Amino acid sequence: AQSVTQLDSQVPVFEEAPVELRCNYSSSVSVYLFWYVQYPNQGLQLLLKYLSGSTLVKGINGFEAEFNKSQTSFHLRKPSVHISDTAEYFCAVSEGSGNTGKLIFGQGTTLQVKP
Amino acid sequence: DADVTQTPRNRITKTGKRIMLECSQTKGHDRMYWYRQDPGLGLRLIYYSFDVKDINKGEISDGYSVSRQAQAKFSLSLESAIPNQTALYFCATSDPSAVSGANVLTFGAGSRLTVL
């Protein structure tokens, strides 16, 4: 069965510092990988996705992630964070090998950006 | 107006009561989903529907039922609510015909349910 592990439940960081949110997955089949962001009192919105092709994926708001098949990781990075990046971030993997829309989510990482 | 609208946004109820959470969408997507979010557990799939006549159980369907009244409407019901169903519930839609595929979900703002 597929699973997703987000290694940090909370990541505090100062404004303008770089940040990395870690995500590891397990799967015996090819996967699609996603990062979603949830701002306070809002639903989730897509940050970026890996479907195929280049392993470095760029998303919205200056975020990027790198798919590493050998390490089964999909870590999210941003070189300089803003206060407005404070939110909860979810890594997700598509279930099975098909285009089903059924996602398995990690536990979430709360990014706390301090002034 | 939001693409995916959930009502109510907040609800407090008592054990044993029947509760319905409603979801409507203007995206024109065939696929709709109900997820539950609990702190430290992420989101888990309750039910999903690929079209009006297709309803499927997800990972945690026990204690829940759904109704797909139309392409745009997908309701989640708790027939007899219990305290461990206290959670944040999200409706989502997706479009398998899009370039990005069915795995890109559009979420509603969530319905926070508290069962006392």
mmCIF file of C-alpha atoms in Angstrom:
data_model
loop_
_atom_site.group_PDB
_atom_site.id
_atom_site.type_symbol
_atom_site.label_atom_id
_atom_site.label_comp_id
_atom_site.label_asym_id
_atom_site.label_seq_id
_atom_site.Cartn_x
_atom_site.Cartn_y
_atom_site.Cartn_z
ATOM 1 C CA ALA A 1 0.000 0.000 0.000
ATOM 2 C CA GLN A 2 1.105 3.516 -0.653
ATOM 3 C CA SER A 3 1.905 5.885 2.183
ATOM 4 C CA VAL A 4 3.294 9.360 2.717
ATOM 5 C CA THR A 5 5.403 10.546 5.635
ATOM 6 C CA GLN A 6 6.096 14.175 6.382
ATOM 7 C CA LEU A 7 9.056 14.125 8.670
ATOM 8 C CA ASP A 8 8.411 17.380 10.532
ATOM 9 C CA SER A 9 5.124 18.355 12.139
ATOM 10 C CA GLN A 10 6.248 21.947 12.693
ATOM 11 C CA VAL A 11 8.978 24.016 11.072
ATOM 12 C CA PRO A 12 9.722 27.429 12.577
ATOM 13 C CA VAL A 13 11.829 29.757 10.436
ATOM 14 C CA PHE A 14 12.662 33.439 10.312
ATOM 15 C CA GLU A 15 11.460 35.640 7.501
ATOM 16 C CA GLU A 16 13.744 35.682 4.426
ATOM 17 C CA ALA A 17 15.453 32.445 5.498
ATOM 18 C CA PRO A 18 15.380 29.344 3.281
ATOM 19 C CA VAL A 19 13.148 26.435 4.177
ATOM 20 C CA GLU A 20 12.803 22.767 3.290
ATOM 21 C CA LEU A 21 9.753 20.683 4.148
ATOM 22 C CA ARG A 22 10.478 17.002 3.885
ATOM 23 C CA CYS A 23 8.267 14.327 2.370
ATOM 24 C CA ASN A 24 8.940 10.643 1.809
ATOM 25 C CA TYR A 25 6.598 8.190 0.174
ATOM 26 C CA SER A 26 6.357 4.456 -0.315
ATOM 27 C CA SER A 27 4.924 2.880 -3.416
ATOM 28 C CA SER A 28 5.522 -0.127 -5.595
ATOM 29 C CA VAL A 29 4.216 1.596 -8.702
ATOM 30 C CA SER A 30 4.813 4.822 -10.539
ATOM 31 C CA VAL A 31 3.384 7.774 -8.689
ATOM 32 C CA TYR A 32 2.147 11.259 -9.109
ATOM 33 C CA LEU A 33 3.225 13.574 -6.290
ATOM 34 C CA PHE A 34 1.726 16.797 -5.014
ATOM 35 C CA TRP A 35 2.174 19.556 -2.474
ATOM 36 C CA TYR A 36 -0.913 21.379 -1.262
ATOM 37 C CA VAL A 37 -1.040 24.402 1.062
ATOM 38 C CA GLN A 38 -3.753 25.255 3.561
ATOM 39 C CA TYR A 39 -3.929 28.820 4.825
ATOM 40 C CA PRO A 40 -5.825 29.431 8.082
ATOM 41 C CA ASN A 41 -9.562 28.847 7.746
ATOM 42 C CA GLN A 42 -9.285 27.924 4.093
ATOM 43 C CA GLY A 43 -9.363 24.810 1.968
ATOM 44 C CA LEU A 44 -6.307 23.278 0.385
ATOM 45 C CA GLN A 45 -4.854 24.657 -2.816
ATOM 46 C CA LEU A 46 -2.301 23.132 -5.138
ATOM 47 C CA LEU A 47 1.283 24.392 -4.821
ATOM 48 C CA LEU A 48 2.900 22.104 -7.362
ATOM 49 C CA LYS A 49 2.799 18.629 -8.825
ATOM 50 C CA TYR A 50 5.059 16.008 -10.345
ATOM 51 C CA LEU A 51 3.467 13.859 -13.019
ATOM 52 C CA SER A 52 6.449 12.983 -15.218
ATOM 53 C CA GLY A 53 9.477 14.523 -16.894
ATOM 54 C CA SER A 54 11.852 16.891 -15.144
ATOM 55 C CA THR A 55 12.424 15.965 -11.531
ATOM 56 C CA LEU A 56 12.626 19.606 -10.445
ATOM 57 C CA VAL A 57 9.163 21.051 -10.297
ATOM 58 C CA LYS A 58 8.369 24.714 -9.836
ATOM 59 C CA GLY A 59 5.141 25.864 -8.272
ATOM 60 C CA ILE A 60 3.374 28.995 -7.191
ATOM 61 C CA ASN A 61 4.682 31.570 -4.718
ATOM 62 C CA GLY A 62 8.339 30.698 -5.379
ATOM 63 C CA PHE A 63 8.164 27.116 -4.121
ATOM 64 C CA GLU A 64 9.850 24.192 -5.833
ATOM 65 C CA ALA A 65 10.218 20.494 -5.163
ATOM 66 C CA GLU A 66 12.520 17.763 -6.378
ATOM 67 C CA PHE A 67 11.392 14.243 -7.111
ATOM 68 C CA ASN A 68 14.052 11.736 -6.061
ATOM 69 C CA LYS A 69 13.043 8.241 -7.070
ATOM 70 C CA SER A 70 15.994 6.465 -5.459
ATOM 71 C CA GLN A 71 15.302 8.102 -2.106
ATOM 72 C CA THR A 72 11.507 8.074 -2.580
ATOM 73 C CA SER A 73 11.384 11.712 -1.576
ATOM 74 C CA PHE A 74 9.646 14.849 -2.767
ATOM 75 C CA HIS A 75 10.959 17.666 -0.565
ATOM 76 C CA LEU A 76 9.549 21.168 -0.856
ATOM 77 C CA ARG A 77 11.874 24.169 -0.816
ATOM 78 C CA LYS A 78 11.780 27.933 -0.915
ATOM 79 C CA PRO A 79 14.948 30.064 -0.891
ATOM 80 C CA SER A 80 13.424 32.972 1.049
ATOM 81 C CA VAL A 81 10.156 32.767 2.967
ATOM 82 C CA HIS A 82 7.680 35.513 3.781
ATOM 83 C CA ILE A 83 5.333 35.939 6.704
ATOM 84 C CA SER A 84 2.495 35.167 4.305
ATOM 85 C CA ASP A 85 3.896 31.652 3.780
ATOM 86 C CA THR A 86 2.761 30.708 7.280
ATOM 87 C CA ALA A 87 0.380 27.820 6.641
ATOM 88 C CA GLU A 88 0.050 24.056 6.789
ATOM 89 C CA TYR A 89 1.600 22.111 3.943
ATOM 90 C CA PHE A 90 0.534 18.673 2.808
ATOM 91 C CA CYS A 91 2.417 16.230 0.634
ATOM 92 C CA ALA A 92 0.252 13.751 -1.277
ATOM 93 C CA VAL A 93 0.650 10.794 -3.612
ATOM 94 C CA SER A 94 -1.853 9.426 -6.066
ATOM 95 C CA GLU A 95 -3.235 6.049 -5.137
ATOM 96 C CA GLY A 96 -2.409 3.277 -7.538
ATOM 97 C CA SER A 97 -1.012 3.937 -10.951
ATOM 98 C CA GLY A 98 -4.059 5.455 -12.528
ATOM 99 C CA ASN A 99 -5.513 8.874 -12.936
ATOM 100 C CA THR A 100 -8.089 8.413 -10.209
ATOM 101 C CA GLY A 101 -7.915 11.586 -8.195
ATOM 102 C CA LYS A 102 -7.705 9.502 -5.022
ATOM 103 C CA LEU A 103 -4.866 11.009 -3.053
ATOM 104 C CA ILE A 104 -3.068 9.744 0.034
ATOM 105 C CA PHE A 105 -1.979 12.652 2.179
ATOM 106 C CA GLY A 106 0.820 13.020 4.656
ATOM 107 C CA GLN A 107 0.229 14.239 8.172
ATOM 108 C CA GLY A 108 0.958 17.855 7.337
ATOM 109 C CA THR A 109 3.757 20.269 8.279
ATOM 110 C CA THR A 110 2.998 23.605 9.865
ATOM 111 C CA LEU A 111 5.369 26.292 8.610
ATOM 112 C CA GLN A 112 5.673 29.152 11.088
ATOM 113 C CA VAL A 113 7.458 32.176 9.651
ATOM 114 C CA LYS A 114 8.660 34.604 12.298
ATOM 115 C CA PRO A 115 9.529 38.265 11.727
ATOM 116 C CA ASP B 1 -18.613 32.916 -5.633
ATOM 117 C CA ALA B 2 -16.349 30.015 -4.727
ATOM 118 C CA ASP B 3 -15.915 27.169 -7.200
ATOM 119 C CA VAL B 4 -16.662 24.604 -4.479
ATOM 120 C CA THR B 5 -19.097 25.659 -1.758
ATOM 121 C CA GLN B 6 -19.629 23.768 1.453
ATOM 122 C CA THR B 7 -22.479 24.291 3.912
ATOM 123 C CA PRO B 8 -22.572 24.631 6.828
ATOM 124 C CA ARG B 9 -19.108 26.007 7.570
ATOM 125 C CA ASN B 10 -19.455 25.231 11.249
ATOM 126 C CA ARG B 11 -21.821 22.911 13.076
ATOM 127 C CA ILE B 12 -22.106 21.741 16.659
ATOM 128 C CA THR B 13 -24.356 18.786 17.303
ATOM 129 C CA LYS B 14 -25.032 16.090 19.866
ATOM 130 C CA THR B 15 -24.294 12.398 19.853
ATOM 131 C CA GLY B 16 -26.947 10.423 17.976
ATOM 132 C CA LYS B 17 -28.143 13.266 15.776
ATOM 133 C CA ARG B 18 -28.297 13.005 11.990
ATOM 134 C CA ILE B 19 -26.136 15.531 10.188
ATOM 135 C CA MET B 20 -25.824 16.405 6.512
ATOM 136 C CA LEU B 21 -22.949 18.344 5.022
ATOM 137 C CA GLU B 22 -23.587 19.720 1.575
ATOM 138 C CA CYS B 23 -21.245 20.468 -1.286
ATOM 139 C CA SER B 24 -21.964 22.203 -4.570
ATOM 140 C CA GLN B 25 -19.586 23.096 -7.381
ATOM 141 C CA THR B 26 -19.552 25.333 -10.404
ATOM 142 C CA LYS B 27 -16.459 23.766 -11.992
ATOM 143 C CA GLY B 28 -18.450 21.366 -14.155
ATOM 144 C CA HIS B 29 -16.292 18.499 -12.890
ATOM 145 C CA ASP B 30 -17.645 14.971 -12.916
ATOM 146 C CA ARG B 31 -15.542 13.735 -10.008
ATOM 147 C CA MET B 32 -16.273 14.703 -6.419
ATOM 148 C CA TYR B 33 -14.740 13.621 -3.125
ATOM 149 C CA TRP B 34 -15.270 13.917 0.611
ATOM 150 C CA TYR B 35 -12.185 14.008 2.830
ATOM 151 C CA ARG B 36 -11.845 14.267 6.580
ATOM 152 C CA GLN B 37 -8.987 16.189 8.245
ATOM 153 C CA ASP B 38 -7.794 15.424 11.757
ATOM 154 C CA PRO B 39 -4.775 17.052 13.440
ATOM 155 C CA GLY B 40 -1.668 14.945 12.939
ATOM 156 C CA LEU B 41 -3.417 12.585 10.527
ATOM 157 C CA GLY B 42 -3.675 14.697 7.402
ATOM 158 C CA LEU B 43 -6.651 14.115 5.125
ATOM 159 C CA ARG B 44 -8.368 10.772 4.654
ATOM 160 C CA LEU B 45 -10.823 9.862 1.903
ATOM 161 C CA ILE B 46 -14.374 9.038 3.020
ATOM 162 C CA TYR B 47 -16.284 8.638 -0.261
ATOM 163 C CA TYR B 48 -15.825 9.564 -3.884
ATOM 164 C CA SER B 49 -17.999 9.751 -6.955
ATOM 165 C CA PHE B 50 -16.845 9.654 -10.567
ATOM 166 C CA ASP B 51 -20.281 10.571 -11.904
ATOM 167 C CA VAL B 52 -23.873 10.779 -10.753
ATOM 168 C CA LYS B 53 -24.381 7.015 -10.919
ATOM 169 C CA ASP B 54 -20.997 6.047 -9.502
ATOM 170 C CA ILE B 55 -20.401 6.133 -5.726
ATOM 171 C CA ASN B 56 -17.421 4.491 -4.067
ATOM 172 C CA LYS B 57 -16.212 3.990 -0.521
ATOM 173 C CA GLY B 58 -12.919 5.462 0.517
ATOM 174 C CA GLU B 59 -10.543 4.605 3.321
ATOM 175 C CA ILE B 60 -12.865 5.526 6.208
ATOM 176 C CA SER B 61 -16.482 5.195 5.049
ATOM 177 C CA ASP B 62 -17.916 3.491 8.163
ATOM 178 C CA GLY B 63 -20.499 5.708 9.846
ATOM 179 C CA TYR B 64 -20.972 7.883 6.764
ATOM 180 C CA SER B 65 -23.161 7.854 3.676
ATOM 181 C CA VAL B 66 -23.300 10.065 0.604
ATOM 182 C CA SER B 67 -25.715 11.180 -2.067
ATOM 183 C CA ARG B 68 -24.849 12.547 -5.503
ATOM 184 C CA GLN B 69 -27.984 14.482 -6.333
ATOM 185 C CA ALA B 70 -26.610 15.992 -9.532
ATOM 186 C CA GLN B 71 -23.294 16.546 -11.230
ATOM 187 C CA ALA B 72 -22.863 19.674 -9.142
ATOM 188 C CA LYS B 73 -24.009 18.371 -5.758
ATOM 189 C CA PHE B 74 -22.516 15.791 -3.416
ATOM 190 C CA SER B 75 -23.760 15.466 0.177
ATOM 191 C CA LEU B 76 -22.202 13.674 3.119
ATOM 192 C CA SER B 77 -24.424 12.327 5.911
ATOM 193 C CA LEU B 78 -23.708 11.097 9.386
ATOM 194 C CA GLU B 79 -26.746 8.990 10.285
ATOM 195 C CA SER B 80 -25.988 8.938 14.015
ATOM 196 C CA ALA B 81 -23.127 11.241 14.894
ATOM 197 C CA ILE B 82 -20.546 10.219 17.494
ATOM 198 C CA PRO B 83 -17.821 12.316 19.162
ATOM 199 C CA ASN B 84 -14.942 10.752 17.208
ATOM 200 C CA GLN B 85 -16.511 12.143 14.040
ATOM 201 C CA THR B 86 -15.551 15.602 15.254
ATOM 202 C CA ALA B 87 -13.306 16.846 12.469
ATOM 203 C CA LEU B 88 -12.886 19.242 9.559
ATOM 204 C CA TYR B 89 -14.557 17.908 6.428
ATOM 205 C CA PHE B 90 -13.549 18.877 2.908
ATOM 206 C CA CYS B 91 -15.320 18.424 -0.366
ATOM 207 C CA ALA B 92 -13.191 18.403 -3.506
ATOM 208 C CA THR B 93 -13.637 18.045 -7.257
ATOM 209 C CA SER B 94 -11.401 17.035 -10.136
ATOM 210 C CA ASP B 95 -11.457 16.856 -13.893
ATOM 211 C CA PRO B 96 -9.835 13.785 -15.482
ATOM 212 C CA SER B 97 -9.973 15.326 -18.942
ATOM 213 C CA ALA B 98 -7.747 18.236 -17.971
ATOM 214 C CA VAL B 99 -4.113 18.311 -19.053
ATOM 215 C CA SER B 100 -3.079 17.977 -15.428
ATOM 216 C CA GLY B 101 -5.324 15.016 -14.917
ATOM 217 C CA ALA B 102 -7.806 13.936 -12.300
ATOM 218 C CA ASN B 103 -5.311 14.155 -9.483
ATOM 219 C CA VAL B 104 -5.452 17.930 -9.206
ATOM 220 C CA LEU B 105 -8.189 18.560 -6.689
ATOM 221 C CA THR B 106 -10.132 21.765 -6.126
ATOM 222 C CA PHE B 107 -11.175 21.987 -2.480
ATOM 223 C CA GLY B 108 -13.987 23.749 -0.702
ATOM 224 C CA ALA B 109 -13.283 25.848 2.383
ATOM 225 C CA GLY B 110 -14.268 23.055 4.750
ATOM 226 C CA SER B 111 -17.043 22.250 7.216
ATOM 227 C CA ARG B 112 -16.027 22.072 10.855
ATOM 228 C CA LEU B 113 -18.183 19.566 12.726
ATOM 229 C CA THR B 114 -18.192 19.158 16.496
ATOM 230 C CA VAL B 115 -20.086 16.257 18.029
ATOM 231 C CA LEU B 116 -20.697 16.599 21.768
#
